mmCIF file of C-alpha atoms and ligand atoms in Angstrom:
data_model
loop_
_atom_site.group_PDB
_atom_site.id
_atom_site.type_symbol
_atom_site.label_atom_id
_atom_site.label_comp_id
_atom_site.label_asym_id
_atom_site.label_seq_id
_atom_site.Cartn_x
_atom_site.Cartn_y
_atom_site.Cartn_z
ATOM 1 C CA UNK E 18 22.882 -80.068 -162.009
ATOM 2 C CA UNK E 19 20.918 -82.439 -161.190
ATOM 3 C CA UNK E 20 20.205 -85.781 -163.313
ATOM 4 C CA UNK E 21 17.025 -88.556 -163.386
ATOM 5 C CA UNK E 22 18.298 -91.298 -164.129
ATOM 6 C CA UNK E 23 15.883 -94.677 -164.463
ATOM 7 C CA UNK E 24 16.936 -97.978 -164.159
ATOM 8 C CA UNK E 25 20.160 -95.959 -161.836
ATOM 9 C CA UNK E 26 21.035 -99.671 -160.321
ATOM 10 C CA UNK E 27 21.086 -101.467 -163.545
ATOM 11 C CA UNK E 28 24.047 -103.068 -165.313
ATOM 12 C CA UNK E 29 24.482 -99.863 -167.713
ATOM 13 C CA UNK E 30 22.689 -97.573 -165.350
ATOM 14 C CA UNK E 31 24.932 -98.151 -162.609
ATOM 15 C CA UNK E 32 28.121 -97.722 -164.928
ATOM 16 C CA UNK E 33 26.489 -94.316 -165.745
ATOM 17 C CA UNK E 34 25.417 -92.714 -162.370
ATOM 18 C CA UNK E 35 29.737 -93.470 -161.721
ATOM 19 C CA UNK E 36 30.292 -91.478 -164.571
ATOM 20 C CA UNK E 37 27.747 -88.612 -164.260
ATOM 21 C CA UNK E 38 28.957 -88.296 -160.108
ATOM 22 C CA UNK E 39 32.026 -88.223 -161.149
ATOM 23 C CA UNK E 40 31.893 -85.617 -163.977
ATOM 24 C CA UNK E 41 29.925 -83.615 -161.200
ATOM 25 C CA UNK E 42 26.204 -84.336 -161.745
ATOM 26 C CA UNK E 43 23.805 -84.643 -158.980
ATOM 27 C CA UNK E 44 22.023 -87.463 -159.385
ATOM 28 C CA UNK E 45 18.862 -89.205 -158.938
ATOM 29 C CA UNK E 46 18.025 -92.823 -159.781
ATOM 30 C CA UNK E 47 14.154 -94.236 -160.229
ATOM 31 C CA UNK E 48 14.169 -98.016 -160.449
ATOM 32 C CA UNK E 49 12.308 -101.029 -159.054
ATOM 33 C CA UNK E 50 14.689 -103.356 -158.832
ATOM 34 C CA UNK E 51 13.046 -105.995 -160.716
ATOM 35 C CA UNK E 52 16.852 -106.854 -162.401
ATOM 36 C CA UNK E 53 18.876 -105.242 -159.669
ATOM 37 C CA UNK E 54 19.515 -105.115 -156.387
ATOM 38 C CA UNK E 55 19.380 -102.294 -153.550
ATOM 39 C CA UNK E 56 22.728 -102.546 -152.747
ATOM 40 C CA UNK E 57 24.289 -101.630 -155.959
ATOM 41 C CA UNK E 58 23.959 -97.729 -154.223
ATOM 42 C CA UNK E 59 26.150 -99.005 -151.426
ATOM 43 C CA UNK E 60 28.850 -100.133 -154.572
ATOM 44 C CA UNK E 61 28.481 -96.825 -156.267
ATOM 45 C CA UNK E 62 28.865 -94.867 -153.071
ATOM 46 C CA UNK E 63 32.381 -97.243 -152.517
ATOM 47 C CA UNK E 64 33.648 -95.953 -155.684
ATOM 48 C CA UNK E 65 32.407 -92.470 -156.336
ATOM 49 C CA UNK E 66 32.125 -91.012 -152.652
ATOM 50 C CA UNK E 67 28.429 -89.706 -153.043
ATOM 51 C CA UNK E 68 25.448 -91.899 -152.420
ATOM 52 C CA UNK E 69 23.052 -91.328 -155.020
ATOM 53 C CA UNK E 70 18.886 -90.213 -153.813
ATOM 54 C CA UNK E 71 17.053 -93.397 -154.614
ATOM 55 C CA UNK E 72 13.506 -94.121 -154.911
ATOM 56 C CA UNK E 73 11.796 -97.465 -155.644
ATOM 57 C CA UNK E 74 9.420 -96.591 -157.915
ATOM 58 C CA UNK E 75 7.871 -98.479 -160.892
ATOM 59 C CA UNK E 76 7.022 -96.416 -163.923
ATOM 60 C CA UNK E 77 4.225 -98.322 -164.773
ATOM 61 C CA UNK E 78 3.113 -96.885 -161.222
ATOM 62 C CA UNK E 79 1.690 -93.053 -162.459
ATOM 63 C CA UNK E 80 0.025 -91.904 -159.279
ATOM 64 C CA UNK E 81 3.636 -92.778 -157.436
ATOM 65 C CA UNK E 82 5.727 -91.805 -160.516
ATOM 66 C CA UNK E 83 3.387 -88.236 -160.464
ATOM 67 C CA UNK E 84 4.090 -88.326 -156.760
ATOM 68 C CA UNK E 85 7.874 -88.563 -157.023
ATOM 69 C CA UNK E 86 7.586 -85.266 -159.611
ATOM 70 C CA UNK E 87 5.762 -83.475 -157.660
ATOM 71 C CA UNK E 88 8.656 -83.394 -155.192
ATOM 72 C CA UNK E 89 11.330 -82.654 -157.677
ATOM 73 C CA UNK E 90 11.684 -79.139 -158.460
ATOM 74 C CA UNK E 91 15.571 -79.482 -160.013
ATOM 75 C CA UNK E 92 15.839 -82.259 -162.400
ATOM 76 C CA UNK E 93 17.703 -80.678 -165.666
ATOM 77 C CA UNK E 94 17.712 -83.904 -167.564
ATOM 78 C CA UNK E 95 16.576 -87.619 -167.454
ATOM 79 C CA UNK E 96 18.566 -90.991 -168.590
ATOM 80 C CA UNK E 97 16.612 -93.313 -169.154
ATOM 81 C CA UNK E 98 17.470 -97.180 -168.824
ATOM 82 C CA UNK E 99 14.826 -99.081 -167.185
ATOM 83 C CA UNK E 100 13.289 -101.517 -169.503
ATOM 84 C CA UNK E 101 12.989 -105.022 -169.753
ATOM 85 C CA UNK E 102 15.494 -106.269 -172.059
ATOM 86 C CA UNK E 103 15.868 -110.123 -172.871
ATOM 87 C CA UNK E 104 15.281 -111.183 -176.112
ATOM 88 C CA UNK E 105 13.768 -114.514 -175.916
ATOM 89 C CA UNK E 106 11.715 -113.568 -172.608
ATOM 90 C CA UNK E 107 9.835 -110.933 -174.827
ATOM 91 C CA UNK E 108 8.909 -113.728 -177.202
ATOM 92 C CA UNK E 109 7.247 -115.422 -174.654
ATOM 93 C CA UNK E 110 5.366 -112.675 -172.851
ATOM 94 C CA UNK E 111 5.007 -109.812 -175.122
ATOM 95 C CA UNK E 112 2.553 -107.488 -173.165
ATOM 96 C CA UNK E 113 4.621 -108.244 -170.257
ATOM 97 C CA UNK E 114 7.220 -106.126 -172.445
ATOM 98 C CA UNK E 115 4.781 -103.734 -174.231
ATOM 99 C CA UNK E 116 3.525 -102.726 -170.451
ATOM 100 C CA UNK E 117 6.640 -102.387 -169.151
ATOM 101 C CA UNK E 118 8.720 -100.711 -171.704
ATOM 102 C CA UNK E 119 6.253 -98.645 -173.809
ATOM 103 C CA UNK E 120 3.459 -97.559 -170.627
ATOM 104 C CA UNK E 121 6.478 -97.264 -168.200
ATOM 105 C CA UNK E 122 8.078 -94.362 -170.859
ATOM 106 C CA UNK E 123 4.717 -92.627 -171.861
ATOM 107 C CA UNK E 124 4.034 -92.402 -167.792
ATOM 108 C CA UNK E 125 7.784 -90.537 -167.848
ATOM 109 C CA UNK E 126 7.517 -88.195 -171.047
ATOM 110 C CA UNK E 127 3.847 -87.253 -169.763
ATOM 111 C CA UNK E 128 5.373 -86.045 -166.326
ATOM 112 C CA UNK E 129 8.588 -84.720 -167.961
ATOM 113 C CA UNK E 130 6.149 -82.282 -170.206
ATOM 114 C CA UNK E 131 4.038 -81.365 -167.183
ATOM 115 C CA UNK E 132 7.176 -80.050 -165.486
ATOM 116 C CA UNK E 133 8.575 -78.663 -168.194
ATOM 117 C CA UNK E 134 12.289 -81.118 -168.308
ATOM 118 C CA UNK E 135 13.330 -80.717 -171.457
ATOM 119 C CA UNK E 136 16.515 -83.106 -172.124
ATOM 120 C CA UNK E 137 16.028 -86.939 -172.436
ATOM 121 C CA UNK E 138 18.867 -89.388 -173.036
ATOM 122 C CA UNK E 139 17.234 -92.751 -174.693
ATOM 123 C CA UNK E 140 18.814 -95.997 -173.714
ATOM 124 C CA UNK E 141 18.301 -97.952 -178.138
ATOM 125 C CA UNK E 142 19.780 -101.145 -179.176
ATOM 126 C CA UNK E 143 21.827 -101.518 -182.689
ATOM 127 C CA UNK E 144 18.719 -104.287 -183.025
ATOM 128 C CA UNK E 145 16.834 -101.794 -184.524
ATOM 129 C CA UNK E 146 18.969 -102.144 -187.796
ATOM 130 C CA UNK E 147 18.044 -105.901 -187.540
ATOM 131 C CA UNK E 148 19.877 -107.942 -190.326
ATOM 132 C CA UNK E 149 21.711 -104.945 -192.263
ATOM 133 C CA UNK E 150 22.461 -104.867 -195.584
ATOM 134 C CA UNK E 151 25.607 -103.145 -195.290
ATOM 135 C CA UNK E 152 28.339 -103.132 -192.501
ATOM 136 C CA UNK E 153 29.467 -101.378 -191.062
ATOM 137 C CA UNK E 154 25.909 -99.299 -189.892
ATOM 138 C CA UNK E 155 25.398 -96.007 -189.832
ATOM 139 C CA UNK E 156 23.059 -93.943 -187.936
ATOM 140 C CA UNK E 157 21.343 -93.868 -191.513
ATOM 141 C CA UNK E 158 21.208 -97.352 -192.184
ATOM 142 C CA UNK E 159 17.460 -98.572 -192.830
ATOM 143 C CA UNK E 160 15.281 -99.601 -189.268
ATOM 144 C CA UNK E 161 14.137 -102.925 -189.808
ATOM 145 C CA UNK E 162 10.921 -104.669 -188.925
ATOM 146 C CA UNK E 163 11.336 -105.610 -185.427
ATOM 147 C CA UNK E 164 12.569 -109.167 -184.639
ATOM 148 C CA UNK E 165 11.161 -109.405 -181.171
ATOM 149 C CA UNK E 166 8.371 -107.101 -179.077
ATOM 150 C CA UNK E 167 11.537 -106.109 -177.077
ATOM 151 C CA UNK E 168 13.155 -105.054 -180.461
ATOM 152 C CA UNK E 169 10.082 -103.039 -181.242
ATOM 153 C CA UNK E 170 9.570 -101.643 -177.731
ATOM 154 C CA UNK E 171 12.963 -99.795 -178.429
ATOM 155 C CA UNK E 172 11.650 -98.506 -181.935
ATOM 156 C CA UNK E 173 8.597 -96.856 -180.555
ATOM 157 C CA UNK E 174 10.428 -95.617 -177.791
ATOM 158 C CA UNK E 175 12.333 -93.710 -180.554
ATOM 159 C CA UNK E 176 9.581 -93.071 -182.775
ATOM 160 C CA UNK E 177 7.892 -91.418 -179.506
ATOM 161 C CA UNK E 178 10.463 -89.217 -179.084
ATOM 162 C CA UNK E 179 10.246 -87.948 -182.813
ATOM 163 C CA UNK E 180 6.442 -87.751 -182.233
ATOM 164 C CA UNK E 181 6.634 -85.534 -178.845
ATOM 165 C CA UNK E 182 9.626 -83.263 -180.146
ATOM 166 C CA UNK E 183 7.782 -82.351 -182.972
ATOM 167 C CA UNK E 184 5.308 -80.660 -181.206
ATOM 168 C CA UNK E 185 6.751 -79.874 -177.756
ATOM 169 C CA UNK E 186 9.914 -78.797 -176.255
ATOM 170 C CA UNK E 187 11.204 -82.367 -175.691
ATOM 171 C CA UNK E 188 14.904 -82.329 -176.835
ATOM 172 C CA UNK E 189 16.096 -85.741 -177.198
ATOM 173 C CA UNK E 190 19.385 -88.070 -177.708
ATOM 174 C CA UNK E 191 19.082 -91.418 -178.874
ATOM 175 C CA UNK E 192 21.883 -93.962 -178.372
ATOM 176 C CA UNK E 193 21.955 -96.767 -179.940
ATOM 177 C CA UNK E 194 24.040 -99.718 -178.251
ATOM 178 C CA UNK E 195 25.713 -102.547 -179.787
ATOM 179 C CA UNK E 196 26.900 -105.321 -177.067
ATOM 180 C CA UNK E 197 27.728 -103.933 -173.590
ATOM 181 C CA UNK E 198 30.283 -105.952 -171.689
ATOM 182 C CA UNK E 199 32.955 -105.526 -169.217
ATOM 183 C CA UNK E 200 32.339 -104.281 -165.942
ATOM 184 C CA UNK E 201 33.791 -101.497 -163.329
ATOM 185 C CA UNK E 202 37.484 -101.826 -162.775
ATOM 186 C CA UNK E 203 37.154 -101.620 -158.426
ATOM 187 C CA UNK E 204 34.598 -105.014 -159.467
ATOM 188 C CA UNK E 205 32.082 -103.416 -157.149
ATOM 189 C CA UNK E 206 29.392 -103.019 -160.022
ATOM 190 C CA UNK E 207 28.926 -104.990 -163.227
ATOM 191 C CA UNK E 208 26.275 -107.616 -164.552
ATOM 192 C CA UNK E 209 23.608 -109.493 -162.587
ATOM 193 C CA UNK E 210 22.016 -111.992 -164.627
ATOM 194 C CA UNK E 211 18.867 -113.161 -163.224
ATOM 195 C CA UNK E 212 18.985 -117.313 -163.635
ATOM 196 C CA UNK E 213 20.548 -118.513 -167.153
ATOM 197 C CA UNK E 214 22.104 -115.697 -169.261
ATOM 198 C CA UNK E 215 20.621 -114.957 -172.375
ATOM 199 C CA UNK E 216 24.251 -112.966 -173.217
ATOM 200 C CA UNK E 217 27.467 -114.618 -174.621
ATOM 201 C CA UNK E 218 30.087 -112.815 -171.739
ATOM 202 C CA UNK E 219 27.506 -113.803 -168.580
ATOM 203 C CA UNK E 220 27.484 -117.601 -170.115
ATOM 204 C CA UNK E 221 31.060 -117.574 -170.497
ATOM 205 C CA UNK E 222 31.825 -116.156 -166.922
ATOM 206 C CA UNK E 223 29.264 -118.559 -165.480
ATOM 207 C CA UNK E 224 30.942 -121.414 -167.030
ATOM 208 C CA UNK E 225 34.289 -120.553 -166.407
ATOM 209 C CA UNK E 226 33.705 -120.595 -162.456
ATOM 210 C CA UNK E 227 31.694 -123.281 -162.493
ATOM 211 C CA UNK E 228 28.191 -122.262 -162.070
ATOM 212 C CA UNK E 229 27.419 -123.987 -165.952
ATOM 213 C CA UNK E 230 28.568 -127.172 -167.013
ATOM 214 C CA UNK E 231 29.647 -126.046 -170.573
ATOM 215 C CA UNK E 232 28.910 -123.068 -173.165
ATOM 216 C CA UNK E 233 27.617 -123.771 -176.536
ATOM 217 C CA UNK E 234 28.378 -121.505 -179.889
ATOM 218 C CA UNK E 235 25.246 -121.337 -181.275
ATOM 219 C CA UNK E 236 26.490 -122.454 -185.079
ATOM 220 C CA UNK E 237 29.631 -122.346 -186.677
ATOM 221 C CA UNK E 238 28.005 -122.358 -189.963
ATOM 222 C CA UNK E 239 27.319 -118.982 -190.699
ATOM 223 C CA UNK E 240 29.045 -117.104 -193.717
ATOM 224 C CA UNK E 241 31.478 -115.405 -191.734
ATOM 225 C CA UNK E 242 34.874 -116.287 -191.704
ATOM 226 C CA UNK E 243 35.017 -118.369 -188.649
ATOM 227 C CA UNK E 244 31.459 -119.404 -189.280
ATOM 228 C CA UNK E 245 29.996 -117.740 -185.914
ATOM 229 C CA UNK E 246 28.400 -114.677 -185.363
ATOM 230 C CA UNK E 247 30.001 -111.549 -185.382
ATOM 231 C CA UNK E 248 29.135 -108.542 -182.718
ATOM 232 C CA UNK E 249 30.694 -105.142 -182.115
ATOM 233 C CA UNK E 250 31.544 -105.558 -178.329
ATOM 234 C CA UNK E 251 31.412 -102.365 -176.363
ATOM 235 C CA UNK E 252 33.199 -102.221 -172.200
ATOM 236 C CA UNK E 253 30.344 -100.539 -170.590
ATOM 237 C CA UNK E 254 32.625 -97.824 -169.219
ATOM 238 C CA UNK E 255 32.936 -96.454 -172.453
ATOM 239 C CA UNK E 256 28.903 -96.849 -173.163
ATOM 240 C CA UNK E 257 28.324 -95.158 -169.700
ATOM 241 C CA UNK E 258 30.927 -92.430 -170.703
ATOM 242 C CA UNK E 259 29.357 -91.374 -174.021
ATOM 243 C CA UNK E 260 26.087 -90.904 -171.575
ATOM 244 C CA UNK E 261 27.968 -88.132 -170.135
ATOM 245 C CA UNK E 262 29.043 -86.390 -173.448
ATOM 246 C CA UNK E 263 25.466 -87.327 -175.162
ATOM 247 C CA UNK E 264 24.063 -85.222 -171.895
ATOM 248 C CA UNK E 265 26.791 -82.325 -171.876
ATOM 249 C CA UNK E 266 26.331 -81.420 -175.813
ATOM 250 C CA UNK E 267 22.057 -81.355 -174.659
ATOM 251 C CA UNK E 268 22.285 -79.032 -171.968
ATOM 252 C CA UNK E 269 24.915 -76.942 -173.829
ATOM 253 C CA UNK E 270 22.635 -76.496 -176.422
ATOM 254 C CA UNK E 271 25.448 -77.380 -178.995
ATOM 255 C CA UNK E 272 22.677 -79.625 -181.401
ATOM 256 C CA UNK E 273 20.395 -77.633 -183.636
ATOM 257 C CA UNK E 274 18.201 -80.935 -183.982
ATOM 258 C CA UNK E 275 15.298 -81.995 -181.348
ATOM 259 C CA UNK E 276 16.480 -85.434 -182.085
ATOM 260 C CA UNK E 277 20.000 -86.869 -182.754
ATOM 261 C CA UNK E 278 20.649 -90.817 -182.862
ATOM 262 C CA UNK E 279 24.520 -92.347 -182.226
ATOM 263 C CA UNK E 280 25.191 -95.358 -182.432
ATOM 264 C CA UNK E 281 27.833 -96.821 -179.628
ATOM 265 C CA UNK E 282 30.187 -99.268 -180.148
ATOM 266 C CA UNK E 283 33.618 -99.996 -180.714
ATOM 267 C CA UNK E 284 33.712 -100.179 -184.987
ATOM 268 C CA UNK E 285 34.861 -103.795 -185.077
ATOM 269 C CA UNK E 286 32.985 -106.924 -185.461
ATOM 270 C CA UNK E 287 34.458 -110.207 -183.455
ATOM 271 C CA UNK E 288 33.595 -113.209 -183.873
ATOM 272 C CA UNK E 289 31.720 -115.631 -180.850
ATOM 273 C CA UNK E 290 35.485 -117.681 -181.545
ATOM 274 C CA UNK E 291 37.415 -114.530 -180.820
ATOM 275 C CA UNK E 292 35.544 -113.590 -178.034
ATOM 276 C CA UNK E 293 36.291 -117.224 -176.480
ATOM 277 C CA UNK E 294 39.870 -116.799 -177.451
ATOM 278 C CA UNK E 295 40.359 -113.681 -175.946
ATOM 279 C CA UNK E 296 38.700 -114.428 -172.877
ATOM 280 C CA UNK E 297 40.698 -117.745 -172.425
ATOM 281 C CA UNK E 298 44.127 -115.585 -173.572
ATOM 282 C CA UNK E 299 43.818 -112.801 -170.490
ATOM 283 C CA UNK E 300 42.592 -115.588 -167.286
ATOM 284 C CA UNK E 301 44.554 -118.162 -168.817
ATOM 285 C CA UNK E 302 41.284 -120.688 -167.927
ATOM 286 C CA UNK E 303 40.586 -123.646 -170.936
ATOM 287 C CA UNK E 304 36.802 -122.731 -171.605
ATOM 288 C CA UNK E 305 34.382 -125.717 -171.392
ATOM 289 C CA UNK E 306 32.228 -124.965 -174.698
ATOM 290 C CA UNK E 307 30.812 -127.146 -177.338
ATOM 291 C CA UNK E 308 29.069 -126.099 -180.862
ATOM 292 C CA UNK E 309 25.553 -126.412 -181.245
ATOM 293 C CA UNK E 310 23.034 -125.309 -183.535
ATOM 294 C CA UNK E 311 21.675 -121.815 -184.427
ATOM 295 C CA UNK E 312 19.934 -119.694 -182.087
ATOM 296 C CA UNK E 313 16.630 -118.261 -184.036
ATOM 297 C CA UNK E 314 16.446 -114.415 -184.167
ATOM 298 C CA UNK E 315 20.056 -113.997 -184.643
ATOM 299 C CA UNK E 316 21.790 -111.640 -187.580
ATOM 300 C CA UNK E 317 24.995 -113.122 -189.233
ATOM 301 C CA UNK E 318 26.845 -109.887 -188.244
ATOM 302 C CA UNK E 319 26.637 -106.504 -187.366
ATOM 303 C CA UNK E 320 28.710 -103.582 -185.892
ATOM 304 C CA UNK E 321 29.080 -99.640 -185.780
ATOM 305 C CA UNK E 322 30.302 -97.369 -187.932
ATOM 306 C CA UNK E 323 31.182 -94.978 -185.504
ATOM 307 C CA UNK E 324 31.991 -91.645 -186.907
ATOM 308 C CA UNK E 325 28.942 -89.443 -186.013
ATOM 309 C CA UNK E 326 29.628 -90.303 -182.284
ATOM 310 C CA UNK E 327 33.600 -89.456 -182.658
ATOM 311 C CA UNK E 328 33.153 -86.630 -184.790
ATOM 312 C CA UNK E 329 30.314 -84.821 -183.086
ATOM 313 C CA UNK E 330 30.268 -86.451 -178.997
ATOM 314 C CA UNK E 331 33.892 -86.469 -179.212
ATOM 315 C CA UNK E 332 33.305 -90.288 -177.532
ATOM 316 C CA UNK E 333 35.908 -93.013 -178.525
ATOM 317 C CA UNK E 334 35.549 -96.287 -177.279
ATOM 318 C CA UNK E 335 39.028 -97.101 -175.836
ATOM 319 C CA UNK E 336 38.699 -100.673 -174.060
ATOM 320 C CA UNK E 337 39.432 -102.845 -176.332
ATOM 321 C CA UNK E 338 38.169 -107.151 -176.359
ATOM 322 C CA UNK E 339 40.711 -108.637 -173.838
ATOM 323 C CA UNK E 340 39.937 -105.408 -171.041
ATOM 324 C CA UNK E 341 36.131 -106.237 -171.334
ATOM 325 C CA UNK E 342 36.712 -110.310 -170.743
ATOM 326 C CA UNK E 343 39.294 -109.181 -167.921
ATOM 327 C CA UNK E 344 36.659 -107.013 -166.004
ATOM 328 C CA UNK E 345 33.689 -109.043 -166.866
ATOM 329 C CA UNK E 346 35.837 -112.418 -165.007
ATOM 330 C CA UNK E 347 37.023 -109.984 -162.530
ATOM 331 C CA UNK E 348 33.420 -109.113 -161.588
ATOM 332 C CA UNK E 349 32.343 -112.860 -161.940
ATOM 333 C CA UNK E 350 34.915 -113.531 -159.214
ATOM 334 C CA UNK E 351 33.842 -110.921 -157.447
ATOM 335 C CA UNK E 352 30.214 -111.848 -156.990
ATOM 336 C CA UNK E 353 31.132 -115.947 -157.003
ATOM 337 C CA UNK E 354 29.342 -119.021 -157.852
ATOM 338 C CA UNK E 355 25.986 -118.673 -155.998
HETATM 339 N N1 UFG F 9 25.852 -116.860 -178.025
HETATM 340 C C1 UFG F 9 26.318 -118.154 -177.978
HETATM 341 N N2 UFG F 9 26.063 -118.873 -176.857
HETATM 342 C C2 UFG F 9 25.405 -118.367 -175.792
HETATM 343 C C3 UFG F 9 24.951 -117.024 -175.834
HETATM 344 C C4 UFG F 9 25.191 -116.291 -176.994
HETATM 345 O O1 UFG F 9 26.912 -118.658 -178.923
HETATM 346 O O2 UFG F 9 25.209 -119.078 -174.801
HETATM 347 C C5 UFG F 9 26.097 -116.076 -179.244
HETATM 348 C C6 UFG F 9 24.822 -115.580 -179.889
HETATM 349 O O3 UFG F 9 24.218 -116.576 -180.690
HETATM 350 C C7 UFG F 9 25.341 -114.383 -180.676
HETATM 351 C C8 UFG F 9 26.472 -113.845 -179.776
HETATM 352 O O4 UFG F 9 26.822 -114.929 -178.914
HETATM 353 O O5 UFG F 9 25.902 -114.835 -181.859
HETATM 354 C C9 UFG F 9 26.027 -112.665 -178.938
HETATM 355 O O6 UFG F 9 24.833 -113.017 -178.276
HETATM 356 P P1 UFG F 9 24.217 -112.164 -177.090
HETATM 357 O O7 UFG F 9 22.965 -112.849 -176.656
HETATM 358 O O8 UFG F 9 25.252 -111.882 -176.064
HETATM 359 O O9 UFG F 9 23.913 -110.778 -177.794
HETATM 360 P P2 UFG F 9 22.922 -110.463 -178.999
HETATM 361 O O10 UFG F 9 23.784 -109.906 -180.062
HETATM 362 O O11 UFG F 9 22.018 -111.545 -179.364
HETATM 363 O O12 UFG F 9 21.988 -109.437 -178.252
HETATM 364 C C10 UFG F 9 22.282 -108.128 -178.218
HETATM 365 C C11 UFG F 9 21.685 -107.452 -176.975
HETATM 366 C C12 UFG F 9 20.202 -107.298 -177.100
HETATM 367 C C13 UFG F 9 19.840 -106.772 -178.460
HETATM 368 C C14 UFG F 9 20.397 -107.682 -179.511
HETATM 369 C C15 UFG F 9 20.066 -107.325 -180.907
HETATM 370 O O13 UFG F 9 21.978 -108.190 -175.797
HETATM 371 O O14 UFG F 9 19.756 -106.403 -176.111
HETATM 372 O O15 UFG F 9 21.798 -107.633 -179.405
HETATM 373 O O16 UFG F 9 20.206 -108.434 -181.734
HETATM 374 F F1 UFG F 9 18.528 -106.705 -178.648
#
């Protein structure tokens, strides 16, 4: 079978066309490398064996993205990643992220209902939940009003899916992430970050070899018991594995519902602290870090509850804190200081 998948050279994408190639999947990626690089396909073909189709195509492009369907008579199902996705950035340019996110996935549903696709795997963020009242959060827990125009670009890409299912064919999976880390054992594929990180790991990696003078903790005065944020960590070969189970139960037709939401993470909150801790504990490296103030926009805590996704994916999250800072400073090492 064979799978779309957009974004295929991103940091999760990339994770996931391993997983799907090696489950069996044919694949084909859409991206246009505006956060990646070409040669990620070289990485993936290193570790799976099979070079994946690729085509540089923007989805904000619809006479190229109409082109590219027109060509593709097999596609059973579509993953899709690519989407702008940093915070602050969004702040600062919000139709940069409206056009990008919200056109670039009405330009994709319009040409998956044209041809008839049917399945459609939705790359969410646990940001939806925003500051929740109660932890842990469950697929049920209230969607808050949107922190950031990238927050809301991932709640109208889900309230677009419950739109176009209700009146078409569209079946779709929504899966909600909490906060992807780690990278690929064989260190051939992982994070890029373009410039300064935005993301805790990337900072601390970057410091630890060098390439930043010092982390700071943004706060140690929150009401938590270390007084620093607390995130449900998730390795993204577990996140990119769930992809595979989210697609399987789809295309078995094992849901009765048009839409079904999971949340992904591991279940357990850790603090900013712990993650420093652990990450110091497995590379045996003193981290340069100081504490500064709080970052605006961030929630005290929040992680998964992650029953539905056990119980009904069969997906358990089975990297635990210590294998994502070992694989993310693996993959730091890997691609170096520059
Ligand atoms: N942090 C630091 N120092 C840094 C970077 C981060 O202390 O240099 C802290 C943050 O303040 C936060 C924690 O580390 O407490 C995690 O921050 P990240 O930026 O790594 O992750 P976020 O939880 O802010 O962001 C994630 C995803 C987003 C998603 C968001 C929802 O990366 O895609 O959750 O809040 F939108």
């Amino acid at each position: 079978m064979k799978i779309l998948v957009t974004g295929g050279t991103g940091y999760i994408g990339s994770h996931t066309v391993v997983e799907l190639q090696n489950s069996g999947y044919e694949v084909v990626i859409i991206d246009n490398l505006s956060n990646s690089i070409i040669e990620v396909n070289d990485n993936i073909e290193k570790i799976t064996g099979v070079r994946p189709e690729f085509q540089n195509i923007d989805l904000c492009d619809s006479t190229a993205l109409a082109e590219f369907f027109k060509k593709q008579n097999d596609i059973s199902a579509v993953i899709h990643f690519a989407a702008f996705k940093a915070v602050g950035e969004s702040v600062n340019f919000p139709l940069r992220y409206y056009h990008n996110n919200v056109t670039g996935m009405i330009n994709l549903l319009n040409e998956l209902v044209k041809k008839g696709i049917r399945d459609f795997v939705y790359s969410s963020s646990c940001t939806v939940y925003g500051e929740a009242d109660k932890l842990p959060v469950t697929e049920e827990s209230p969607v808050k009003k949107a922190e950031s125009p990238y927050g809301f670009t991932k709640q109208i890409g889900e309230q677009m899916l419950w739109d176009l299912s209700a009146v078409s064919d569209l079946r779709s999976v929504i899966l909600r992430y909490f906060n992807p880390t780690g990278a690929h054992d064989s260190s051939l594929i992982g994070e890029l970050p373009v410039g300064i990180p935005n993301n805790l790991v990337p900072y601390i990696t970057q410091t630890a070899i060098g390439k930043r003078e010092m982390l700071t903790v943004n706060g140690n005065d929150y009401d938590t018991p270390d007084g620093t944020n607390i995130r449900d960590y998730i390795h993204v070969v577990d996140l990119a594995k769930a992809h595979v189970l989210a697609l399987k139960r789809m295309l078995d037709r094992s849901s009765e519902e048009n839409v079904e939401i999971f949340n992904l993470g591991t279940g357990r909150g850790n603090s900013v602290l712990e993650v420093i801790t652990s990450f110091e504990k497995v590379t045996g490296l003193k981290l340069n870090y100081r504490i500064g103030t709080r970052r605006s926009g961030d929630v005290v805590s929040i992680y998964s509850d992650t029953k539905k996704a056990n119980e009904i994916l069969g997906w358990y999250a089975e990297r635990d804190l210590n294998d994502m800072m070992l694989t993310s400073w693996n993959w730091q090492k890997h691609i170096g200081k520059d």
